[in-house]
Short mmCIF file of C-alpha atoms in Angstrom, two decimals:
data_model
loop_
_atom_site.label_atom_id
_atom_site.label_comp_id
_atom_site.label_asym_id
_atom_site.label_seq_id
_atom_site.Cartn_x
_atom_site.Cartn_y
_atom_site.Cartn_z
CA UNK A 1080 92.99 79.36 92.95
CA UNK A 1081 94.80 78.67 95.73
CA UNK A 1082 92.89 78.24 99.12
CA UNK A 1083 95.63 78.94 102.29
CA UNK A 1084 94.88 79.83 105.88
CA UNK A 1085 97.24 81.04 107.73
CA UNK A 1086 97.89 82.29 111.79
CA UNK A 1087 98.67 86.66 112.85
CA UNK A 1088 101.54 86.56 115.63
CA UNK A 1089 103.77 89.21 116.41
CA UNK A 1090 107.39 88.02 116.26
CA UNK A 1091 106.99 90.12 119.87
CA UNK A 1092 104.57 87.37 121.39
CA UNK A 1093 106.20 84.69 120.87
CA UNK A 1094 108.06 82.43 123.71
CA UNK A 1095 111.35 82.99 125.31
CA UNK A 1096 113.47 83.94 128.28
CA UNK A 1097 114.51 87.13 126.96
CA UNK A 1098 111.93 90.28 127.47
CA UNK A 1099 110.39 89.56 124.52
CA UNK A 1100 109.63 87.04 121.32
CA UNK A 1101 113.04 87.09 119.23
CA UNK A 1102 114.04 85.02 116.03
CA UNK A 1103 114.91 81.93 118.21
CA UNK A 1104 114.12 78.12 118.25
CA UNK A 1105 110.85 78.91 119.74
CA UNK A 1106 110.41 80.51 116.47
CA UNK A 1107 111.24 77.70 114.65
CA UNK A 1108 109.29 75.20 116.56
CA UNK A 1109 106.08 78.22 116.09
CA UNK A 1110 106.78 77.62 111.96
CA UNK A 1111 106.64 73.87 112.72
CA UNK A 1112 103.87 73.64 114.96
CA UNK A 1113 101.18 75.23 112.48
CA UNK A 1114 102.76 74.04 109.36
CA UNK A 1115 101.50 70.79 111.10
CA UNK A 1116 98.09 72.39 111.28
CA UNK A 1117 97.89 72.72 107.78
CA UNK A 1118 98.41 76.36 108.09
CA UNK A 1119 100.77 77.82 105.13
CA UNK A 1120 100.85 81.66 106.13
CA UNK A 1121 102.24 83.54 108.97
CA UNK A 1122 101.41 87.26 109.18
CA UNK A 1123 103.31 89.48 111.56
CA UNK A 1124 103.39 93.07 112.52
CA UNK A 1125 106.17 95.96 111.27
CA UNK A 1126 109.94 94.92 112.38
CA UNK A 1127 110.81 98.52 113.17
CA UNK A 1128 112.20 100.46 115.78
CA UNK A 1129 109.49 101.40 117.60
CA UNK A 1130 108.92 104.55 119.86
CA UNK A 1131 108.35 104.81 123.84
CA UNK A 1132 104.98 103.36 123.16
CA UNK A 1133 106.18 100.52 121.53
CA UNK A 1134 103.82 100.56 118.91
CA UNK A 1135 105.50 98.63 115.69
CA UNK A 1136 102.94 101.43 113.50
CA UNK A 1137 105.34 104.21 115.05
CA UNK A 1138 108.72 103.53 114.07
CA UNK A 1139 111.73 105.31 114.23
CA UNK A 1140 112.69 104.31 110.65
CA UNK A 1141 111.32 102.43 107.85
CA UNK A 1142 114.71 101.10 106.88
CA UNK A 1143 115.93 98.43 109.50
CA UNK A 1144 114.87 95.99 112.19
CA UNK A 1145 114.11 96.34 115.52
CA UNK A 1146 117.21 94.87 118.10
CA UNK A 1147 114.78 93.68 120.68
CA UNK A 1148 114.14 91.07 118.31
CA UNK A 1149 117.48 89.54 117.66
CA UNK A 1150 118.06 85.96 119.53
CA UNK A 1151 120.40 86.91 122.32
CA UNK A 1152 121.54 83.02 122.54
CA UNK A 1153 123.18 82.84 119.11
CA UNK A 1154 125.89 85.46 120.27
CA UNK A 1155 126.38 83.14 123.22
CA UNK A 1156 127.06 80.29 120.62
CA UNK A 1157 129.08 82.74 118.34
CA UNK A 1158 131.14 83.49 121.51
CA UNK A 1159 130.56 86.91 121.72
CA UNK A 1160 128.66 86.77 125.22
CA UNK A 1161 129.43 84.61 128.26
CA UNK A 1162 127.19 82.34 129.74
CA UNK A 1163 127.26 84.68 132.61
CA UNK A 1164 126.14 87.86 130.31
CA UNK A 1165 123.73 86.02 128.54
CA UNK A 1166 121.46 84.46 132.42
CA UNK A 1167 121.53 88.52 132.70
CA UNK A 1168 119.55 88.87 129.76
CA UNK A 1169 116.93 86.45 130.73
CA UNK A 1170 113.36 87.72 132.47
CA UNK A 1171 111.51 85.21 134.55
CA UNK A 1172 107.81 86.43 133.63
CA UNK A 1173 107.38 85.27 130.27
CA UNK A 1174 103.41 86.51 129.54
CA UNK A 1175 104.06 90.31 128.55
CA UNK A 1176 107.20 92.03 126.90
CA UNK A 1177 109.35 93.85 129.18
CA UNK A 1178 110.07 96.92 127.32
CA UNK A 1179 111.75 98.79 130.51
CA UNK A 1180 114.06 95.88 131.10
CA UNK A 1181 114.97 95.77 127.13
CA UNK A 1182 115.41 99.51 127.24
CA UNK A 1183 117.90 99.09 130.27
CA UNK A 1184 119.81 95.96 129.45
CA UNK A 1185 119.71 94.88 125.97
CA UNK A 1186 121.84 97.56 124.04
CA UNK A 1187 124.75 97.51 126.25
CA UNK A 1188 124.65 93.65 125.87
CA UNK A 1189 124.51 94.01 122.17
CA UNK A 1190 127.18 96.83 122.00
CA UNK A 1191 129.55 94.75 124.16
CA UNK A 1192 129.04 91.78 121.29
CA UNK A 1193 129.74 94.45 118.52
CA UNK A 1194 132.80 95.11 120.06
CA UNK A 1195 134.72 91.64 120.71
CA UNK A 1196 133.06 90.78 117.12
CA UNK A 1197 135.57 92.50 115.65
CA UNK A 1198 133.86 92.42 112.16
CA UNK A 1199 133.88 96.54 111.63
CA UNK A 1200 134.85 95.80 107.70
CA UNK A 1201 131.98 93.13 107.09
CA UNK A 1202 129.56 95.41 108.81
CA UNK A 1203 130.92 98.41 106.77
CA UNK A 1204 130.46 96.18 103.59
CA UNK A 1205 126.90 95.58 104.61
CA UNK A 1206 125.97 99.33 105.26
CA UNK A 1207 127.24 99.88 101.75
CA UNK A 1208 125.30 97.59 100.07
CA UNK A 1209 121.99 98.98 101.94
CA UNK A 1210 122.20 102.87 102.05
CA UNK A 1211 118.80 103.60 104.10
CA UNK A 1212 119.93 100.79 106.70
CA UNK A 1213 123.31 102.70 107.06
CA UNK A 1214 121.68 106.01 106.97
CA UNK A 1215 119.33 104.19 109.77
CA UNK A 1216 122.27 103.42 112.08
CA UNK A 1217 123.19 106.80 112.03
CA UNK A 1218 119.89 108.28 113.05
CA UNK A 1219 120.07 105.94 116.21
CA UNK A 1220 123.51 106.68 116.82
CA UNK A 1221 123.02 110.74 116.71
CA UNK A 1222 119.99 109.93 118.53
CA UNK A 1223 121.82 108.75 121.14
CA UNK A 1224 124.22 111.00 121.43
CA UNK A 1225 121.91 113.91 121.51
CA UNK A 1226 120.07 112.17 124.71
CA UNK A 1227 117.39 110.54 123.03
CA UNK A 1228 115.58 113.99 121.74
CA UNK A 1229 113.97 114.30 118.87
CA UNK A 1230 116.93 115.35 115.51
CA UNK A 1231 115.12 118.61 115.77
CA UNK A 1232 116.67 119.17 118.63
CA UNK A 1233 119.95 117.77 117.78
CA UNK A 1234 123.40 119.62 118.66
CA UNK A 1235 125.59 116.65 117.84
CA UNK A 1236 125.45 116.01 113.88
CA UNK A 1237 128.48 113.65 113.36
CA UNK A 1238 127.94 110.13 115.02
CA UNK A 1239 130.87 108.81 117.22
CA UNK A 1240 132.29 106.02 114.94
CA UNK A 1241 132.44 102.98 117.42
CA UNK A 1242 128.69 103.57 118.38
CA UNK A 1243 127.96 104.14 114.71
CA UNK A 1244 129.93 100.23 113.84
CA UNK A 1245 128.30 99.03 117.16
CA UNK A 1246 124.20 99.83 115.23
CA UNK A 1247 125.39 98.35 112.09
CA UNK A 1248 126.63 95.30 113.77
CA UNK A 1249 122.89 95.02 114.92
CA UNK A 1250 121.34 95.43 111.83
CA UNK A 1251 123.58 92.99 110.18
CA UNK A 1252 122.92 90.39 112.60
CA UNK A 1253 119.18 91.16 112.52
CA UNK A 1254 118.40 90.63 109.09
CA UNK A 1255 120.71 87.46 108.83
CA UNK A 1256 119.07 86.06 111.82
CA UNK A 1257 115.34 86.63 110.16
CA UNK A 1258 116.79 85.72 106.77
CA UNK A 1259 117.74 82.10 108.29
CA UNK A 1260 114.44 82.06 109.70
CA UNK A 1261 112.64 83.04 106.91
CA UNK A 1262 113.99 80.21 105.11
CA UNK A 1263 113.22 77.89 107.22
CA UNK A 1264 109.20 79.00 107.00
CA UNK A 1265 110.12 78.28 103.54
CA UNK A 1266 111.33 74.70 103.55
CA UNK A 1267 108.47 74.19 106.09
CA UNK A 1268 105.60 75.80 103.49
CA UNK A 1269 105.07 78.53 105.00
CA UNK A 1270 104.98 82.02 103.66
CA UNK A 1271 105.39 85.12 105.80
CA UNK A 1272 103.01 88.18 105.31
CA UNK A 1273 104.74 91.65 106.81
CA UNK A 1274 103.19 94.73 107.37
CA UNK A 1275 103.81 98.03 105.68
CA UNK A 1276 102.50 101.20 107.68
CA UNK A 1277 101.32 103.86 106.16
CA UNK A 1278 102.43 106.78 108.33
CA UNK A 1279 105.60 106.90 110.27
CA UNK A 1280 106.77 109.05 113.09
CA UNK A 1281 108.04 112.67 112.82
CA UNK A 1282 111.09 111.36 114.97
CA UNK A 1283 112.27 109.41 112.48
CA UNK A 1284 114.94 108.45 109.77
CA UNK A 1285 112.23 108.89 107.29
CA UNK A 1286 111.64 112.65 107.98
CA UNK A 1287 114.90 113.97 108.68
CA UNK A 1288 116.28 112.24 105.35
CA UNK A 1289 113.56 113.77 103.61
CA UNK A 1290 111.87 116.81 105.36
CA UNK A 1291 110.41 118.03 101.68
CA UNK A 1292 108.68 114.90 101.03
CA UNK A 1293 106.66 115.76 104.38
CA UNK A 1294 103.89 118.28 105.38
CA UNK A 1295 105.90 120.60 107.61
CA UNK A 1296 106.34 124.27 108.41
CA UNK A 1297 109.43 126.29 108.75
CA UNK A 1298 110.87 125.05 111.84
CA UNK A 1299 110.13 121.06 110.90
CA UNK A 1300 107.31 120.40 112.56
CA UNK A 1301 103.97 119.22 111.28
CA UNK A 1302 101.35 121.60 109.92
CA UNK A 1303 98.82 118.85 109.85
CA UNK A 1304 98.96 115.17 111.48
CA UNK A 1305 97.36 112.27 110.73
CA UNK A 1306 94.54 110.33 112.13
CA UNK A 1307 91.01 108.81 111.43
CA UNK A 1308 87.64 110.49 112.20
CA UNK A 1309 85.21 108.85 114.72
CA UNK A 1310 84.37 105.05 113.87
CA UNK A 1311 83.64 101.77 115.64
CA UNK A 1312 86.47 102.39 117.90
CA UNK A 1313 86.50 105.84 119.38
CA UNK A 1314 83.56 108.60 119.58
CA UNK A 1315 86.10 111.19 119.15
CA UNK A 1316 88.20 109.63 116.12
CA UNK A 1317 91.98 108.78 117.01
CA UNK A 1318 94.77 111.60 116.23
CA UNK A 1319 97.90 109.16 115.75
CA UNK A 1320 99.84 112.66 115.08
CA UNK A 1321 102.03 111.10 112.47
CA UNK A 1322 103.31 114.13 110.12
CA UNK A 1323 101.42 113.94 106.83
CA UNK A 1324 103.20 113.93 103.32
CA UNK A 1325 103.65 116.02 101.01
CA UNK A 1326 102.39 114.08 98.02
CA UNK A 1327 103.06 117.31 94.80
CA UNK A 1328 107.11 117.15 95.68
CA UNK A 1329 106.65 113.18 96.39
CA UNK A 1330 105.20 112.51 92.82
CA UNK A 1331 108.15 114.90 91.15
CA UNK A 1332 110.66 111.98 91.68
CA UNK A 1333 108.13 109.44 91.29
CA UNK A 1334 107.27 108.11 94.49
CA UNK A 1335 111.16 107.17 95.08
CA UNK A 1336 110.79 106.96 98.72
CA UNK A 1337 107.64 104.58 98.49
CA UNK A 1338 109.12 102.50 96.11
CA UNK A 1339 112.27 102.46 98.56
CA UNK A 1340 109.99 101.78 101.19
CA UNK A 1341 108.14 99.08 99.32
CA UNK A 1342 110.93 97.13 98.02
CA UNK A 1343 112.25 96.75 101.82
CA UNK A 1344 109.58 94.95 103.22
CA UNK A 1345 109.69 92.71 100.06
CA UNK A 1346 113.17 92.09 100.46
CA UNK A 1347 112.05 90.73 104.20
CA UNK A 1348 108.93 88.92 103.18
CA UNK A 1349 106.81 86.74 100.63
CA UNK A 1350 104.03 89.22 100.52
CA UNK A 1351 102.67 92.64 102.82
CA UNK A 1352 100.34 94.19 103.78
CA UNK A 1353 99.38 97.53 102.72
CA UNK A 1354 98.01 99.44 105.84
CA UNK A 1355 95.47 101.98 106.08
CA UNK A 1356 95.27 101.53 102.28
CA UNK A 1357 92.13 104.51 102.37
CA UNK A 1358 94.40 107.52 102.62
CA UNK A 1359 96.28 106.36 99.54
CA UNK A 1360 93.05 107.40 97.84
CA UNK A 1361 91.81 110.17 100.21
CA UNK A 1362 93.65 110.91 103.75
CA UNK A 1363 92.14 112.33 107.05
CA UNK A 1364 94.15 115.18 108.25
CA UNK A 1365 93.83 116.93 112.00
CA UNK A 1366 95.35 120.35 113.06
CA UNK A 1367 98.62 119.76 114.88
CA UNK A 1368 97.44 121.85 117.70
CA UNK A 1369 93.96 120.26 117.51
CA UNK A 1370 92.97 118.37 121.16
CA UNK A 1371 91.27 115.03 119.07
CA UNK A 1372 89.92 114.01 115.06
CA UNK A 1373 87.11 115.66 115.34
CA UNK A 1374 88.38 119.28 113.57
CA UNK A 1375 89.43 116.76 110.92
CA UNK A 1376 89.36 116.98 107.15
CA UNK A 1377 88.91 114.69 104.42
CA UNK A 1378 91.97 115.17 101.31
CA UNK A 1379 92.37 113.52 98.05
CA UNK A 1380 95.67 111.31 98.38
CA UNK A 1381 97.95 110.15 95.45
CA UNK A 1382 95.61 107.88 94.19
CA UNK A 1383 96.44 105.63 91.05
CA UNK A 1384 100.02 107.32 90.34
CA UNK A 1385 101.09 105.63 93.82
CA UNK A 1386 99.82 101.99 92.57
CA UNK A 1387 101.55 102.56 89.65
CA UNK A 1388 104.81 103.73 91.72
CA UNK A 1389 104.24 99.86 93.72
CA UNK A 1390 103.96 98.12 90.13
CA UNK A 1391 107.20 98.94 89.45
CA UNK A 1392 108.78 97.26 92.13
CA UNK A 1393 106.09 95.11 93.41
CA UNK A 1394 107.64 91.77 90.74
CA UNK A 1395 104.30 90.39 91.39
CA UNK A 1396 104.41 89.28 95.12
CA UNK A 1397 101.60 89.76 97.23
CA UNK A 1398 100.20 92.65 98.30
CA UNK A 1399 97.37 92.95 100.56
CA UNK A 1400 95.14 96.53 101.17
CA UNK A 1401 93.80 97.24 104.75
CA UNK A 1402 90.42 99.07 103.54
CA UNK A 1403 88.80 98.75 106.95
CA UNK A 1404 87.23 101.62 108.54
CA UNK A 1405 85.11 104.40 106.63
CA UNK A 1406 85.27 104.06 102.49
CA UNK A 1407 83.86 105.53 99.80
CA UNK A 1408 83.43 104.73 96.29
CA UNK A 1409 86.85 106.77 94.88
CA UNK A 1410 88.46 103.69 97.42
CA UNK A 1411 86.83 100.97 96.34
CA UNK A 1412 87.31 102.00 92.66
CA UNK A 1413 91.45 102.32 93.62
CA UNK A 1414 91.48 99.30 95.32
CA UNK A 1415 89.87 97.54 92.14
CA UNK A 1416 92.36 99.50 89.89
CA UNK A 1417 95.47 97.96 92.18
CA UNK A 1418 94.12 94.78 91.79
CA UNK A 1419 94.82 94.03 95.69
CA UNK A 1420 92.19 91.68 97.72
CA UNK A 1421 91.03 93.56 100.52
CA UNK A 1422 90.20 92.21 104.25
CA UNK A 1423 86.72 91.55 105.87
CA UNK A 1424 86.90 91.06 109.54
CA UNK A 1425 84.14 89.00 111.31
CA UNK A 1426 83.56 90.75 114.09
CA UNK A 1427 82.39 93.86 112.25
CA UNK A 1428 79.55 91.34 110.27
CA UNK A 1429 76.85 92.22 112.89
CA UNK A 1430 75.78 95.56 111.79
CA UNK A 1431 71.63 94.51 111.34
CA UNK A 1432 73.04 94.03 107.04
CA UNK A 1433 72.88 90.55 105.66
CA UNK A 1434 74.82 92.14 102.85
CA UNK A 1435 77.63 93.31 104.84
CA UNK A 1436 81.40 92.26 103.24
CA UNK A 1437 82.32 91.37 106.37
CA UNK A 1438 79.84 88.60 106.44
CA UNK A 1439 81.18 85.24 105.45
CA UNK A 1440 78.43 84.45 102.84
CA UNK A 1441 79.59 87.40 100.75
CA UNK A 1442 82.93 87.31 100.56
CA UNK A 1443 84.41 87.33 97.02
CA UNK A 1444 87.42 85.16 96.07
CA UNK A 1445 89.57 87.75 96.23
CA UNK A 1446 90.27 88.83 99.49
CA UNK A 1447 91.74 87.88 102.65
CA UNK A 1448 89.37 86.87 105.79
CA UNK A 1449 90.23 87.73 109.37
CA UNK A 1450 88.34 86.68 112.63
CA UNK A 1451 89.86 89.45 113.96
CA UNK A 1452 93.34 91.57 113.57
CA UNK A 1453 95.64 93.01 116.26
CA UNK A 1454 93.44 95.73 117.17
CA UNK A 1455 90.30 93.88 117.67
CA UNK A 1456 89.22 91.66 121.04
CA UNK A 1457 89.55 87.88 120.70
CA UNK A 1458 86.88 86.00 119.49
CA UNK A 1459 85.77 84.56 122.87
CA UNK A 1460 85.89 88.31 124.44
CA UNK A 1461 83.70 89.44 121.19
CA UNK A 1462 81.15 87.09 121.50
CA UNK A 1463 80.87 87.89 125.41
CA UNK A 1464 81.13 91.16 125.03
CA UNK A 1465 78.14 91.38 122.21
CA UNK A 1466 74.49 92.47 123.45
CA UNK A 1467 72.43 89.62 124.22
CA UNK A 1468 70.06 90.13 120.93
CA UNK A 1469 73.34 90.60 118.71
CA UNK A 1470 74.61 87.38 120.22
CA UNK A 1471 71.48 85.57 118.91
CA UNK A 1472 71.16 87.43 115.50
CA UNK A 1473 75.17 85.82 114.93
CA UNK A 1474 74.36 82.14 116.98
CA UNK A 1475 71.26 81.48 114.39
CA UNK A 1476 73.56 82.87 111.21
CA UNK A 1477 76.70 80.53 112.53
CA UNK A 1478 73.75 77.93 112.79
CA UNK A 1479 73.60 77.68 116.88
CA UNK A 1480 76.86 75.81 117.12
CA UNK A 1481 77.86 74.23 120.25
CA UNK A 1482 80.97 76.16 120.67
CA UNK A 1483 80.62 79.51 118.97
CA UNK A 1484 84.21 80.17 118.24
CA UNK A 1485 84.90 77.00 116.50
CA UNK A 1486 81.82 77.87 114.90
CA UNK A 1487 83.42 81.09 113.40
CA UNK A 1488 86.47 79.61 112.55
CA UNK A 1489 85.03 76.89 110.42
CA UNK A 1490 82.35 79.75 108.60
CA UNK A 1491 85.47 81.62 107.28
CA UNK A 1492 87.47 78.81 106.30
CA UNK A 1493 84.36 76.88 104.46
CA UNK A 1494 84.18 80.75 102.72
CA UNK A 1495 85.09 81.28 99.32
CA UNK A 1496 87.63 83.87 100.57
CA UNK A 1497 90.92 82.50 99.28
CA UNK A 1498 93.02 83.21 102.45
CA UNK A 1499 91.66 83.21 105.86
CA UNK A 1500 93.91 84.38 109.11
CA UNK A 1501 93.34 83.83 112.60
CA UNK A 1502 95.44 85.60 115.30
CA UNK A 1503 96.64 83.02 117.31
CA UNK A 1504 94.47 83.97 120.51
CA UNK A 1505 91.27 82.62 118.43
CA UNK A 1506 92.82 79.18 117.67
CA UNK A 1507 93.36 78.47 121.42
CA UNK A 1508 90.45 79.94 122.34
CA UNK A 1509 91.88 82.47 124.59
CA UNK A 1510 89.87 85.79 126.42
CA UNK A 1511 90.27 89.68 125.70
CA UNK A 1512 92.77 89.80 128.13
CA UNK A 1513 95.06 88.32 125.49
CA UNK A 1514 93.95 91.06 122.83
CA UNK A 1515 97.34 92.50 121.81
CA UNK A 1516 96.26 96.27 121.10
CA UNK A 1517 92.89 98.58 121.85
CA UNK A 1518 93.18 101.36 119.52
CA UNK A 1519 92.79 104.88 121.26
CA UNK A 1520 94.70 103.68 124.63
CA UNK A 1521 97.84 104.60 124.64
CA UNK A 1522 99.14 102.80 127.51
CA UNK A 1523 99.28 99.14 128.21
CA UNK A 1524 99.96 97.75 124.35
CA UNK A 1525 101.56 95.56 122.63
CA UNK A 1526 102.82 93.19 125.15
CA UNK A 1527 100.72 90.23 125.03
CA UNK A 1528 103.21 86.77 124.83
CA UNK A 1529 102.24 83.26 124.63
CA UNK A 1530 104.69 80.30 126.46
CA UNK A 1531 106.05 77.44 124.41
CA UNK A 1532 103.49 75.40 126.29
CA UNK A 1533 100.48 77.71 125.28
CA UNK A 1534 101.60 76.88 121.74
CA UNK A 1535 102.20 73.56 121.80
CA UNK A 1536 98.14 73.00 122.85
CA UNK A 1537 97.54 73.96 119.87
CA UNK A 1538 95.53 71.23 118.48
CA UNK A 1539 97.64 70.30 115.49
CA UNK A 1540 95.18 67.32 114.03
CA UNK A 1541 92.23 69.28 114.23
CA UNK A 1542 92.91 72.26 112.41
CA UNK A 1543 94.86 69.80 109.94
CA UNK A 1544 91.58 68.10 109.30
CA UNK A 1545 89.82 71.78 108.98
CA UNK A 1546 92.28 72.45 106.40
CA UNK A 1547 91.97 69.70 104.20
CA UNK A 1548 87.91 69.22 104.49
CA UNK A 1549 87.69 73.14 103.55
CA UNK A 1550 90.70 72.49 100.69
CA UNK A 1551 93.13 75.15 102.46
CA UNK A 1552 96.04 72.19 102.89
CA UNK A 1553 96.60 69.33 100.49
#
């Protein structure tokens, strides 16, 4: 077995001048900093284009990376910018993403590199070899030519050839700028963990390449949408309002579009994460016109002829099932057909069950540990935030430690979980005002950063020792 630990960061929160985290030397110097810790994994959140929420689980394809994240300095150093171009890029608040300012600024910068690049026939060679990236680029190009509605409302239907060139250019440079970066978490031992969602967005690539793999009436739009009925989160459930699939006509071609999905996200990482793995065995599904979850139903999903689908392109990298929330025995039995370790989050351990799986004591071998994921508080807001009585009950099972979160840290690496991850915001020890999402807000998400001086207090020869004494670093 081998024991790894490893730190959840969005590529979004990390440092820089630029509106947001990008593939830069801050990344680099990220990679270094807790491959110094001992640390040898790195999860991060979906790469996608993401809607006006900004939500990486709402993307506007599955195929292709999202331009926000693209280092803005390297075209400076290619000569594709001036220095002049490039100060305009920079934002002087460097604690939250600035989505407005990247919605305003950051294409025309990148469409003005696309065109003194002069590369159209090496960006036409690399939509060729990747047909759903291409067919991405032209979803944002129409997309922007129809004024940002959704395709169907589309009057335009043939994209305008320079802005077409000018998307691919950004998807080339994208995934060579992670692919450099991704080896370089490679030399440095560290292996990167991406994130698969389950659902995407009806305004999407996805659906208007594929409108019969989806649940959707005559006119395209959803019959039913997805969500998740009421649970630790929300009294009322959460209607996400992703359109559902169609999973009769997706099984007639056997699962092509999962598999194309699947072998994507491989392509970008060492292992993923399968998200909201409980509605590949049964899904929730809400009325379109329905106000919240709560006129929600409960359907049997594809089950065992999707793991199969994933075996056939899965070459034995790591896949990871997110079988939080409410399951059932038909899940559990799935999950243990796939073969996948599941996740146990601390923070949900404190139910009044010393035999709950989120509990450190009982976690099996097989599975990866979390103090908490992007949609829970931090640690230090948890344990403020628990009732006093609650607070006790997890003090006297942590063994009354002096400093509760440390406490918690060292419980699930000393487990016999073989991977434990910790969102950055529990290493430093950091409030619930650094939480990065709260599920069931819309607004206000997905923005959290951290400065390279945040992460360089990271105390490298203490979580190095943590790692060795509980074997997670040799």
């Amino acid at each position: 077995m081998k024991r790894q630990s490893g730190v959840l960061l969005p590529v979004f929160s990390l440092p820089g001048e630029f509106g947001c985290g990008t593939f830069s030397r801050h990344a680099r110097e990220f990679v270094k900093h807790i491959a110094d810790g001992g640390f040898s994994l790195w999860q991060v959140l979906p790469f996608g284009i993401t809607d006006s929420y900004h939500s990486p689980y709402m993307s506007l394809s599955s195929f292709g990376g999202n331009p926000w994240l693209i280092d803005p300095e390297e075209l400076f150093e290619l000569g594709l910018v001036t220095r002049g171009e490039l100060e305009e890029q920079k934002v002087s608040d460097p604690y939250k993403c600035h989505y407005a300012f990247l919605e305003e600024k950051r294409l025309p910068f990148l469409k003005k590199a696309a065109k003194r690049a002069g590369n159209e026939k090496a960006v036409t060679a690399f939509l060729a070899e990747n047909p759903e990236i291409a067919g991405t680029c032209r979803f944002l190009a129409l997309r922007e030519q129809n004024g940002l509605r959704p395709w169907t409302q589309w009057k335009i239907r043939e994209p305008d050839e320079e802005l077409l060139s000018a998307y691919g250019f950004m998807q080339q440079l994208f995934h060579g700028q992670w692919d450099k970066l991704h080896r370089f978490c490679a030399d440095h031992g560290v292996e990167v963990i991406g994130d698969l969602p389950f659902y995407v967005s009806h305004d999407s690539y996805d659906v208007l390449s594929r409108p019969d793999s989806f649940w959707l009436d005559r006119n395209f739009a959803p019959v039913k949408v997805a969500g998740v009925p009421p649970d630790y989160f929300s009294p009322l459930g959460q209607k996400w309002g992703n359109p559902l699939y169609d999973w009769d006509a997706m099984a007639k071609d056997g699962f092509s579009y999962w598999k194309a999905r699947l072998s994507y996200q491989l392509r970008l990482f060492d292992g993923v994460r399968f998200d909201h793995f409980r509605a590949a065995s049964g899904y929730f599904a809400i009325p379109a016109e329905a106000e919240n979850a709560l006129e929600g139903t409960w359907l049997p999903g594809p089950g065992k002829k999707l793991i199969d689908a994933f075996a056939e392109v899965s070459e034995g990298k790591f896949l990871l099932a997110e079988d939080l929330g409410t399951i059932d025995e038909k899940t559990r039995d799935l999950l243990s057909y796939a073969g996948y370790p599941g996740m146990a989050v601390f923070q949900f351990g404190f139910d009044s069950n010393p035999l709950s799986p989120h509990l450190p004591h009982n976690y099996p071998e097989n599975l990866v540990a979390y103090s908490g994921t992007h949609d829970n508080n931090t640690l230090l807001g948890f344990w403020f935030e628990l009732e006093d009585s609650v607070r006790e009950q997890a003090s006297r099972y942590l063994g009354e430690p002096r400093d509760a979160v440390e406490g918690i840290l060292r419980a699930l690496l000393r487990s016999r979980a073989e991977r434990v991850i910790f969102p950055l915001q529990d290493l430093l020890g950091y409030g619930a005002d650094t939480r990065i999402n709260t599920p069931g807000v819309a607004e206000g998400n997905w923005q959290m950063r951290f400065t390279a001086e945040q992460i360089a207090s990271l105390n490298t020869e203490k979580f190095a020792e943590m790692n060795r004494v509980y074997a997670r670093s040799l």
